[in-house]
């Protein structure tokens, strides 16, 4: 049975080493012993899935170890071969294999909050002495930088400031080492600039600037930004680059996470989803105690995001090439022109849009049927249709009384009277399908493709148009539904058998089915014009959908859809003048049209009568639209249409990893990559490992 590896040096009671390192080592060992069982099971599953059998025992070689720890969805340009560096840290026995015990200790160390520095310290500490002497630091750095790179002066004053002395030898403890590594890139930048500035005039050529950045931070930049690095010289006259500009660019890279947070917040709060350089500086100043970025640094950010065109207002998508190291240009301008000019492409595009709209129509119909089925029992059209001025005709006192009488006289199925024509005879299904499809279609055309924003005027128009288009289908169905609901209770009192939907349709005829269409327009157009913009803004502004890649939960989507239905339902209650659609009985007031109905209701029953049934309408419409939109959004996510996904900026800040340990493994490489962007690749290219006892290519 394999023994636990010696990850930390042997300590003796007379040791002169500081107690801080001892305490840190003991704390890590205690953490390894007290690893939660669920983590051990997960680690065991990963180990078993990637291990190989050697002499009857399971081990990880370098390739399988990298497969076990490397993130699957990588948001940087870190090569998989570079994760092999961590293999040499985990393989403390130097046998070229990592056992289960080694893997547990490695994963436990990754849980340290300072795992990135701790791994780097172990990598440099070749003899496991707990200290890094001058020779270890120099040999490890030299092995990774390589002779073809810009040389680094190990005898400079900066290194001497960090190195102490013990028994006449320069050494670094762990805490001192962390501070040295934090400032290492800055010193390399200074030395590289001084080395290439042969004239000592404070300027270098654009290609020399590109060489410096590629060595120090090439893995942090996209290929598009790397190709445009020489254009930094256009920010100032002379076609050369000063040390101030080089240092400013380095500071932007170093603070890229903060740059991204400011850009996301500033563009999210901007009315048009775009910002300029002043907006960026103002937002940064208002969200920090001290100034984070200089005007030169802000100019560099907007220079590369705007492709050298000054004074632009840019969307978050414009900054993608700067924020995402993996960013690629989707299509060249030539390809775009070819696609637009091709007749076949135009035909295909039209067909694709038609099929996409049809697919959305089907999903909207299913979602509408789902929402209507859930809330149909509370769809009591009876409350608005009873007359208060005719003696003996006050059937219901309120909604509760209405529900009691329907249950007593018609039974439970009475609550679902009229549901069949709505679902089977295409009632609510096409209504919601048309409304959702038309709204999405117009919003998609009016939306800014880069920001995803749409102006309020277009939002109102999209919603209103959607509501207007549905009236053609809903008006006949509303008449049939309401008459079926109203006649149920009246038939019980009069002793007559209720009439079916077919009889009502024959009795009314085509013209009669569209009686009261003007009232429906007055109801549906403002309802949709209110509902869809409110729903959209609740999702984006209240529940923060899309912020840092956030997706709304089940409850958040339902809440946004239901809340949006409340003001839309109540404010449009007067437009739901169903008395125009109900056959008036003897002794009841007859209405000639919409205007006549409003005037007579106001005179006979007062202003409050126009909003009669408003609370019941909220109780019905709010949950119905809540469940309908929930079903629609769920269907779109579960069964999306086969088309190009919306443009988004996906980075490490927005990633949602399934296994946090893989992300910790990536973070553990951060400090080592500061040594050189190609650290670990040289050994892979030669096909030989780096020896930790003597860090050079063997």
XYZ file of C-alpha atoms in Angstrom:
698
model
C 0.000 0.000 0.000
C 1.343 3.420 -0.957
C 2.320 5.766 1.830
C 1.360 9.411 2.012
C 3.924 11.568 0.222
C 6.127 14.026 2.076
C 4.626 17.254 0.826
C 6.232 19.402 3.556
C 9.789 19.341 4.932
C 10.737 17.452 8.074
C 10.849 19.815 11.047
C 12.963 19.350 14.173
C 12.578 20.885 17.584
C 15.816 22.839 17.227
C 14.958 24.125 13.788
C 15.629 27.810 13.233
C 12.925 28.103 10.624
C 10.068 30.471 11.446
C 7.031 29.031 13.163
C 4.705 30.573 10.561
C 5.669 28.026 7.923
C 5.311 25.205 10.460
C 1.871 26.378 11.486
C 0.837 26.721 7.849
C 2.031 23.223 7.053
C 0.247 21.704 10.057
C -2.938 23.579 9.190
C -2.883 22.173 5.664
C -2.348 18.641 6.987
C -5.305 19.025 9.363
C -7.395 20.223 6.431
C -6.406 17.141 4.440
C -7.471 14.882 7.277
C -10.826 16.633 7.716
C -11.885 16.682 4.063
C -15.695 16.283 3.805
C -16.813 12.874 2.597
C -18.725 14.257 -0.390
C -15.552 15.892 -1.681
C -13.610 12.670 -1.265
C -16.264 10.839 -3.249
C -16.114 13.413 -6.027
C -12.315 13.301 -6.109
C -12.433 9.510 -6.098
C -14.813 9.523 -9.053
C -12.497 11.866 -11.002
C -9.443 9.805 -10.076
C -11.072 6.500 -11.044
C -12.311 7.915 -14.360
C -8.817 8.996 -15.449
C -6.441 6.600 -13.683
C -4.399 3.812 -15.226
C -3.363 0.514 -13.630
C 0.364 0.168 -13.009
C 1.640 -2.954 -11.207
C -1.814 -3.668 -9.842
C -2.389 -0.142 -8.491
C -4.160 2.858 -9.998
C -2.131 5.953 -10.803
C -2.355 9.105 -12.874
C 0.390 9.794 -15.378
C 0.916 13.324 -16.649
C -1.657 13.080 -19.462
C -4.400 11.560 -17.311
C -3.608 13.997 -14.484
C -4.129 16.942 -16.845
C -7.427 15.423 -18.014
C -8.515 15.156 -14.379
C -7.785 18.744 -13.348
C -7.911 20.933 -16.479
C -11.159 22.919 -16.919
C -13.302 21.728 -19.799
C -14.616 25.179 -20.704
C -11.485 27.278 -20.609
C -11.875 31.051 -20.723
C -8.191 31.797 -21.184
C -5.543 30.771 -23.680
C -3.813 28.474 -21.207
C -2.712 25.360 -23.065
C -3.604 21.975 -21.617
C 0.075 21.041 -21.693
C 0.764 23.880 -19.264
C -1.297 22.119 -16.591
C 1.495 19.555 -16.603
C 3.387 21.972 -14.354
C 0.987 21.070 -11.564
C 1.686 17.380 -12.176
C 5.290 17.982 -11.192
C 4.024 19.620 -8.007
C 1.659 16.750 -7.167
C 4.261 14.055 -7.941
C 6.356 14.623 -4.833
C 7.906 11.119 -5.009
C 9.401 11.936 -8.446
C 8.298 8.610 -9.932
C 6.280 10.078 -12.785
C 2.995 8.868 -11.284
C 0.421 10.369 -8.951
C -1.276 7.987 -6.539
C -4.718 8.386 -4.967
C -3.075 9.698 -1.802
C -1.050 12.202 -3.838
C -4.226 13.344 -5.604
C -6.119 13.887 -2.344
C -3.292 15.997 -0.937
C -3.042 17.976 -4.196
C -6.793 18.699 -4.288
C -6.717 19.680 -0.604
C -3.895 22.132 -1.199
C -5.918 23.624 -4.074
C -8.578 24.590 -1.527
C -6.197 26.991 0.154
C -7.158 30.622 -0.488
C -3.555 31.242 -1.529
C -3.257 28.074 -3.631
C -1.843 29.987 -6.614
C 1.096 31.343 -4.593
C 1.491 28.117 -2.635
C 1.826 26.040 -5.807
C 4.311 28.508 -7.258
C 6.341 28.368 -4.057
C 6.433 24.558 -4.185
C 7.468 24.700 -7.818
C 10.408 27.015 -7.072
C 11.336 25.219 -3.831
C 13.176 22.409 -5.609
C 14.751 20.812 -2.523
C 11.633 21.143 -0.287
C 13.603 23.068 2.270
C 10.819 25.564 2.948
C 12.975 28.335 1.487
C 13.948 29.463 -1.986
C 17.543 30.460 -2.362
C 18.958 32.648 -5.070
C 20.141 29.727 -7.210
C 16.724 28.021 -7.128
C 14.956 31.221 -8.127
C 17.391 31.950 -10.944
C 17.546 28.409 -12.373
C 13.755 27.948 -12.340
C 13.170 31.342 -13.946
C 15.844 30.761 -16.578
C 14.468 27.332 -17.469
C 11.034 28.778 -18.171
C 12.029 32.041 -19.811
C 14.433 30.457 -22.255
C 17.481 31.891 -24.039
C 15.418 33.317 -26.923
C 13.385 35.544 -24.607
C 14.237 39.061 -23.457
C 16.924 38.570 -20.780
C 16.245 39.198 -17.112
C 18.899 40.651 -14.804
C 18.852 38.514 -11.659
C 21.467 40.733 -10.003
C 19.325 43.873 -10.263
C 18.564 46.020 -7.248
C 14.888 44.983 -7.352
C 15.725 41.317 -6.651
C 18.184 42.279 -3.948
C 15.502 44.309 -2.192
C 13.408 41.180 -1.755
C 16.121 38.656 -0.956
C 17.326 38.345 2.605
C 20.423 36.530 3.860
C 20.824 33.374 5.881
C 24.287 31.977 6.562
C 25.632 34.133 3.764
C 23.080 32.847 1.223
C 20.259 34.822 -0.309
C 16.955 33.133 0.597
C 13.222 33.810 0.313
C 10.591 32.712 2.794
C 7.024 32.047 1.652
C 5.610 35.478 2.517
C 8.522 37.299 0.916
C 8.209 35.092 -2.156
C 4.545 36.031 -2.638
C 5.365 39.734 -2.705
C 8.252 39.183 -5.094
C 6.023 37.238 -7.513
C 3.342 39.903 -7.360
C 5.761 42.528 -8.610
C 7.752 40.265 -10.938
C 5.871 41.179 -14.120
C 6.303 44.884 -13.455
C 10.061 44.458 -13.074
C 10.270 42.298 -16.175
C 8.379 44.996 -18.057
C 10.797 47.673 -16.862
C 13.866 45.600 -17.729
C 12.484 44.586 -21.125
C 11.762 48.203 -22.065
C 15.217 49.319 -20.945
C 16.807 46.444 -22.894
C 14.992 47.321 -26.137
C 15.361 51.078 -25.740
C 18.820 51.108 -27.253
C 18.923 54.906 -27.632
C 17.778 55.426 -24.038
C 15.334 58.087 -25.227
C 12.282 56.590 -23.504
C 10.682 55.174 -26.671
C 10.554 51.812 -28.407
C 9.214 50.650 -31.759
C 5.727 49.120 -32.120
C 7.084 45.645 -32.931
C 9.277 45.769 -29.822
C 6.248 46.651 -27.703
C 4.422 43.659 -29.159
C 7.338 41.396 -28.278
C 7.292 42.568 -24.654
C 3.562 42.028 -24.225
C 3.640 38.595 -25.880
C 6.262 37.388 -23.426
C 4.657 38.881 -20.332
C 0.934 38.622 -20.961
C 0.269 37.095 -24.375
C -1.943 34.410 -22.822
C -4.268 37.108 -21.456
C -5.062 38.716 -24.824
C -7.111 37.664 -27.841
C -5.470 37.205 -31.219
C -7.310 40.282 -32.506
C -5.801 42.503 -29.799
C -2.364 40.968 -30.282
C -2.470 41.799 -33.995
C -3.391 45.389 -33.168
C -0.770 45.892 -30.444
C 1.504 47.984 -32.711
C -1.357 50.476 -33.225
C -0.756 51.777 -29.704
C 1.745 54.127 -31.317
C -1.148 56.065 -32.892
C -2.212 57.487 -29.520
C 0.660 59.967 -29.617
C 2.702 61.618 -32.394
C 5.940 60.078 -33.583
C 4.850 56.518 -34.371
C 6.720 55.254 -31.338
C 5.616 54.026 -27.916
C 6.730 55.536 -24.620
C 7.332 53.732 -21.348
C 4.276 55.464 -19.909
C 2.088 53.913 -22.598
C 3.657 50.484 -22.110
C 3.116 50.707 -18.364
C -0.458 51.945 -18.840
C -1.243 48.995 -21.124
C 0.249 46.609 -18.573
C -1.906 48.144 -15.821
C -5.017 47.604 -17.949
C -4.140 43.915 -18.357
C -3.343 43.550 -14.669
C -6.708 45.053 -13.674
C -8.734 43.368 -16.422
C -11.211 41.835 -13.967
C -11.987 45.296 -12.586
C -12.170 46.700 -16.121
C -14.760 44.068 -16.993
C -16.866 44.723 -13.899
C -16.943 48.458 -14.590
C -17.802 47.916 -18.254
C -20.632 45.505 -17.435
C -22.120 47.777 -14.788
C -21.737 50.977 -16.822
C -23.270 49.518 -20.002
C -26.086 47.916 -17.981
C -27.027 51.276 -16.463
C -26.673 53.208 -19.704
C -29.959 54.064 -21.394
C -28.782 52.904 -24.817
C -26.468 50.150 -23.577
C -23.387 52.051 -24.796
C -20.739 54.128 -23.050
C -17.918 56.439 -24.010
C -14.615 57.101 -22.277
C -16.107 59.716 -19.955
C -18.855 57.325 -18.859
C -16.226 54.712 -18.053
C -14.130 57.128 -15.993
C -17.167 58.507 -14.155
C -18.467 55.049 -13.260
C -15.036 53.926 -12.082
C -14.687 57.038 -9.917
C -18.144 56.656 -8.382
C -17.546 53.031 -7.397
C -14.106 53.240 -5.841
C -12.456 55.109 -3.015
C -9.481 56.137 -5.108
C -8.952 56.595 -8.827
C -8.564 53.191 -10.463
C -7.599 54.188 -13.979
C -5.744 57.103 -15.484
C -6.999 58.909 -18.605
C -4.244 57.204 -20.603
C -5.369 53.766 -19.421
C -8.983 54.561 -20.309
C -7.850 55.768 -23.740
C -6.052 52.467 -24.308
C -9.170 50.478 -23.372
C -11.339 52.393 -25.833
C -8.615 52.434 -28.483
C -8.512 48.644 -28.762
C -12.254 48.149 -28.231
C -13.090 50.801 -30.838
C -10.448 49.521 -33.302
C -8.650 52.828 -33.293
C -11.682 55.039 -34.016
C -11.866 57.720 -31.296
C -14.974 59.213 -29.713
C -17.283 56.235 -30.170
C -20.003 55.062 -27.840
C -19.346 51.364 -27.484
C -21.475 48.419 -26.393
C -20.245 45.625 -24.139
C -19.894 43.424 -27.213
C -17.302 45.844 -28.611
C -15.087 45.181 -25.592
C -15.283 41.390 -26.034
C -12.001 41.215 -27.953
C -10.262 42.889 -25.006
C -12.024 40.943 -22.234
C -12.091 37.455 -23.753
C -8.700 35.956 -24.711
C -10.457 33.380 -26.897
C -12.369 35.989 -28.920
C -12.445 35.418 -32.665
C -13.908 37.581 -35.418
C -17.157 35.758 -36.322
C -17.100 36.666 -40.034
C -14.948 38.861 -42.172
C -16.535 41.810 -43.949
C -16.116 39.980 -47.225
C -18.026 36.948 -45.962
C -20.815 39.179 -44.691
C -21.125 40.929 -48.050
C -21.146 37.578 -49.839
C -23.911 36.301 -47.600
C -25.988 39.436 -48.124
C -25.480 39.442 -51.902
C -26.251 35.763 -52.478
C -29.858 35.118 -53.693
C -29.734 31.648 -52.186
C -28.718 33.141 -48.843
C -31.630 35.594 -48.990
C -34.102 32.807 -49.753
C -32.670 30.677 -46.983
C -32.852 33.588 -44.551
C -36.536 34.242 -45.340
C -37.377 30.565 -44.981
C -35.473 30.361 -41.726
C -37.309 33.386 -40.283
C -40.660 31.887 -41.323
C -39.861 28.527 -39.734
C -38.549 30.249 -36.608
C -41.755 32.269 -36.250
C -43.838 29.144 -36.821
C -41.852 27.337 -34.168
C -42.386 30.229 -31.733
C -46.102 30.186 -32.602
C -46.371 26.524 -31.643
C -44.473 27.088 -28.401
C -46.665 30.089 -27.595
C -49.794 28.044 -28.216
C -48.644 25.272 -25.888
C -47.692 27.799 -23.215
C -51.024 29.597 -23.594
C -52.989 26.383 -23.177
C -50.904 25.530 -20.129
C -51.560 28.894 -18.462
C -55.273 28.905 -19.295
C -55.844 25.417 -17.920
C -54.305 26.305 -14.576
C -56.282 29.498 -13.937
C -59.489 28.907 -15.898
C -61.657 28.259 -12.778
C -61.147 31.866 -11.669
C -61.993 33.273 -15.108
C -65.437 34.436 -14.010
C -66.826 36.569 -16.781
C -70.105 36.513 -14.855
C -69.045 39.346 -12.519
C -69.034 42.037 -15.191
C -72.115 40.757 -16.940
C -74.684 40.965 -14.128
C -76.874 44.077 -14.195
C -77.421 46.006 -10.983
C -80.325 48.110 -12.247
C -82.760 45.284 -13.067
C -84.774 43.946 -10.127
C -84.129 40.304 -9.415
C -81.157 40.024 -11.767
C -78.332 40.437 -9.203
C -77.128 36.832 -9.410
C -73.826 37.216 -7.529
C -72.856 39.458 -4.662
C -69.128 39.090 -5.244
C -66.538 36.688 -6.664
C -66.745 34.345 -3.669
C -70.541 34.184 -3.934
C -70.161 33.549 -7.659
C -67.821 30.620 -7.025
C -70.150 29.124 -4.397
C -73.211 29.262 -6.655
C -71.377 27.803 -9.650
C -70.084 24.944 -7.493
C -73.553 24.319 -5.997
C -75.568 24.548 -9.218
C -73.123 23.172 -11.807
C -70.558 21.233 -9.815
C -66.794 21.338 -10.178
C -66.961 20.973 -13.962
C -68.897 24.228 -14.055
C -65.654 26.088 -13.403
C -64.305 24.669 -16.670
C -67.379 25.382 -18.784
C -66.113 26.993 -21.993
C -62.570 25.618 -21.650
C -63.138 23.217 -24.544
C -63.790 25.919 -27.149
C -60.758 27.794 -25.866
C -58.375 24.865 -26.210
C -59.935 22.519 -28.767
C -61.514 25.151 -30.989
C -58.271 27.127 -30.793
C -59.122 29.677 -28.155
C -56.351 30.717 -25.803
C -53.708 28.749 -27.690
C -53.702 30.924 -30.857
C -54.393 34.056 -28.821
C -51.226 33.697 -26.761
C -49.295 32.266 -29.693
C -50.078 35.290 -31.871
C -49.387 37.727 -29.061
C -46.026 36.188 -28.105
C -44.882 35.616 -31.689
C -45.728 39.112 -32.948
C -44.180 40.756 -29.893
C -40.953 38.742 -30.247
C -40.826 39.390 -33.988
C -41.131 43.173 -33.717
C -38.797 43.378 -30.718
C -36.219 41.312 -32.591
C -36.325 43.690 -35.545
C -36.162 46.819 -33.398
C -33.476 45.551 -30.998
C -29.895 46.782 -31.192
C -27.944 43.615 -32.084
C -24.886 44.701 -30.106
C -26.492 45.929 -26.887
C -29.677 43.890 -26.864
C -31.546 47.109 -26.001
C -34.781 48.350 -27.506
C -36.217 51.855 -27.229
C -39.324 52.301 -25.105
C -41.355 53.504 -28.079
C -40.632 50.296 -29.963
C -41.412 48.241 -26.870
C -44.836 49.860 -26.613
C -45.433 49.447 -30.343
C -44.412 45.761 -30.285
C -46.743 45.019 -27.392
C -49.632 47.042 -28.832
C -49.268 45.440 -32.266
C -49.259 42.002 -30.672
C -52.458 42.818 -28.819
C -54.128 44.189 -31.921
C -53.253 41.163 -34.067
C -54.850 38.744 -31.630
C -58.273 40.475 -31.703
C -59.055 38.927 -35.093
C -58.993 35.511 -33.420
C -60.034 36.281 -29.877
C -63.198 38.315 -30.425
C -65.357 35.417 -31.693
C -63.956 33.134 -29.024
C -64.592 35.686 -26.293
C -68.259 35.951 -27.307
C -68.726 32.177 -27.340
C -66.869 31.710 -24.063
C -68.702 34.442 -22.174
C -72.140 33.359 -23.396
C -71.405 29.788 -22.352
C -70.349 30.985 -18.896
C -73.272 33.384 -18.422
C -75.997 30.992 -19.554
C -74.980 28.286 -17.087
C -76.349 29.970 -13.988
C -79.256 31.619 -15.808
C -80.332 28.273 -17.290
C -80.580 26.785 -13.786
C -82.864 29.587 -12.624
C -85.078 29.478 -15.713
C -85.127 25.678 -15.912
C -83.817 25.691 -19.475
C -81.088 23.465 -20.880
C -77.806 25.314 -21.655
C -77.024 25.810 -25.339
C -73.803 24.612 -26.903
C -71.062 26.571 -28.672
C -72.220 25.485 -32.154
C -75.720 26.836 -31.536
C -74.298 30.180 -30.355
C -72.072 30.490 -33.443
C -74.979 29.752 -35.790
C -77.195 32.213 -33.971
C -74.683 35.095 -34.133
C -73.247 34.602 -37.597
C -69.937 36.032 -38.824
C -70.880 39.662 -38.173
C -72.237 38.882 -34.729
C -69.044 37.066 -33.738
C -67.161 40.356 -34.153
C -69.633 42.368 -32.144
C -67.713 44.463 -29.635
C -64.403 44.180 -31.541
C -63.692 47.850 -30.844
C -63.916 47.119 -27.106
C -61.506 44.209 -27.533
C -59.054 46.469 -29.327
C -59.426 49.029 -26.553
C -58.613 46.263 -24.076
C -55.963 44.129 -25.803
C -53.805 46.824 -27.384
C -53.140 48.796 -24.169
C -52.929 45.562 -22.144
C -50.106 44.173 -24.274
C -48.479 47.598 -24.615
C -48.287 47.743 -20.826
C -47.586 44.093 -20.113
C -44.613 43.247 -22.332
C -42.444 46.316 -21.549
C -43.103 45.895 -17.809
C -42.261 42.193 -18.015
C -39.045 42.887 -19.917
C -37.885 45.585 -17.505
C -38.745 43.502 -14.449
C -36.502 40.743 -15.771
C -33.582 42.994 -16.660
C -33.798 45.794 -14.088
C -35.245 44.081 -11.017
C -34.125 40.472 -11.341
C -30.893 41.357 -13.206
C -31.260 38.835 -16.025
C -28.131 38.674 -18.149
C -25.953 40.529 -15.636
C -22.691 38.560 -15.450
C -24.419 35.775 -17.340
C -27.267 35.375 -14.839
C -30.262 33.280 -15.876
C -33.544 33.721 -14.076
C -34.787 30.947 -11.847
C -38.220 29.329 -12.061
C -39.605 31.571 -9.319
C -38.046 34.776 -10.703
C -39.517 34.221 -14.173
C -42.940 33.426 -12.716
C -42.807 36.482 -10.454
C -41.822 38.864 -13.264
C -44.555 37.550 -15.557
C -47.230 37.613 -12.850
C -46.360 41.073 -11.482
C -46.383 42.570 -14.980
C -49.949 41.335 -15.428
C -51.313 43.249 -12.430
C -51.217 46.858 -13.722
C -51.970 45.723 -17.273
C -55.080 43.827 -16.175
C -56.582 46.434 -13.874
C -55.925 49.527 -15.973
C -57.576 47.938 -19.019
C -60.663 46.655 -17.186
C -63.005 49.322 -18.710
C -62.019 48.063 -22.159
C -63.200 44.586 -21.239
C -66.775 45.673 -21.869
C -68.247 42.188 -22.200
C -71.812 43.519 -22.055
C -71.502 44.249 -25.772
C -70.818 40.560 -26.318
C -73.614 39.256 -24.059
C -77.172 38.985 -25.297
C -79.305 41.425 -23.279
C -82.429 39.975 -21.681
C -85.834 41.596 -21.347
C -85.709 44.601 -19.063
C -81.940 45.093 -19.433
C -80.288 48.079 -21.060
C -79.373 47.638 -24.712
C -76.120 49.140 -26.025
C -75.698 50.379 -29.583
C -71.912 50.473 -29.492
C -68.799 51.079 -27.439
C -69.368 54.769 -26.811
C -73.041 54.226 -26.006
C -72.118 51.444 -23.562
C -69.608 53.602 -21.680
C -72.029 56.535 -21.442
C -74.979 54.463 -20.217
C -72.914 52.456 -17.700
C -71.444 55.662 -16.306
C -74.904 57.303 -16.006
C -76.736 54.312 -14.553
C -74.072 52.723 -12.326
C -71.294 55.281 -11.910
C -67.598 55.372 -12.701
C -66.763 52.426 -10.438
C -68.900 50.140 -12.588
C -66.368 50.521 -15.414
C -63.830 48.776 -13.174
C -66.271 46.182 -11.878
C -64.501 42.850 -11.814
C -61.076 44.557 -11.882
C -59.687 42.717 -8.832
C -61.036 39.419 -10.191
C -59.404 40.241 -13.525
C -56.067 40.735 -11.747
C -56.520 37.449 -9.902
C -57.141 35.713 -13.238
C -54.797 37.515 -15.649
C -51.790 37.819 -13.375
C -51.294 34.085 -12.687
C -52.433 33.140 -16.203
C -49.803 35.284 -17.870
C -47.326 34.259 -15.178
C -47.676 30.568 -16.004
C -47.990 31.250 -19.738
C -44.728 33.208 -19.911
C -43.057 30.714 -17.594
C -44.062 27.900 -19.942
C -42.967 29.910 -22.981
C -39.564 30.803 -21.547
C -39.028 27.216 -20.391
C -39.886 25.823 -23.826
C -37.524 28.283 -25.534
C -34.660 27.246 -23.258
C -35.386 23.515 -23.368
C -36.150 23.351 -27.103
C -34.507 26.345 -28.764
C -34.767 27.002 -32.470
C -31.651 25.997 -34.404
C -30.157 29.407 -35.043
C -27.141 31.467 -34.076
C -27.096 32.163 -30.342
C -27.327 35.812 -29.242
C -24.037 37.622 -29.014
C -22.745 37.637 -25.464
C -19.450 38.334 -23.764
C -18.513 35.140 -21.914
C -15.451 35.349 -19.683
C -14.160 33.776 -16.491
C -16.382 36.195 -14.538
C -19.544 34.829 -16.155
C -18.583 31.149 -16.273
C -20.445 28.768 -14.014
C -18.118 25.797 -13.554
C -19.526 22.428 -12.557
C -16.370 21.513 -10.643
C -14.751 24.266 -8.600
C -11.550 22.245 -8.165
C -10.863 22.541 -11.912
C -11.122 26.314 -11.651
C -8.784 26.266 -8.662
C -6.319 24.300 -10.771
C -6.445 27.017 -13.425
C -5.995 29.726 -10.817
C -2.989 27.881 -9.413
C -1.214 28.515 -12.711
C -1.735 32.281 -12.572
C 1.435 33.112 -10.706
C 3.590 30.680 -12.663
C 2.300 32.165 -15.914
C 3.536 35.534 -14.718
C 7.037 34.110 -15.047
C 6.419 33.650 -18.757
C 3.260 33.213 -20.801
C 4.687 30.035 -22.347
C 5.720 28.432 -19.060
C 5.344 24.673 -19.333
C 5.101 24.694 -23.122
C 8.832 24.463 -23.689
C 9.041 21.171 -21.832
C 6.054 19.857 -23.771
C 7.650 20.931 -27.051
C 10.869 19.092 -26.207
C 8.929 16.103 -24.906
C 10.989 16.183 -21.697
C 9.984 17.081 -18.152
C 11.418 19.804 -15.980
C 13.276 18.381 -13.021
C 12.327 20.034 -9.743
C 15.564 19.059 -8.083
C 17.404 20.952 -10.806
C 14.859 22.955 -12.827
C 16.237 22.759 -16.313
C 15.447 20.645 -19.329
C 17.081 17.279 -18.669
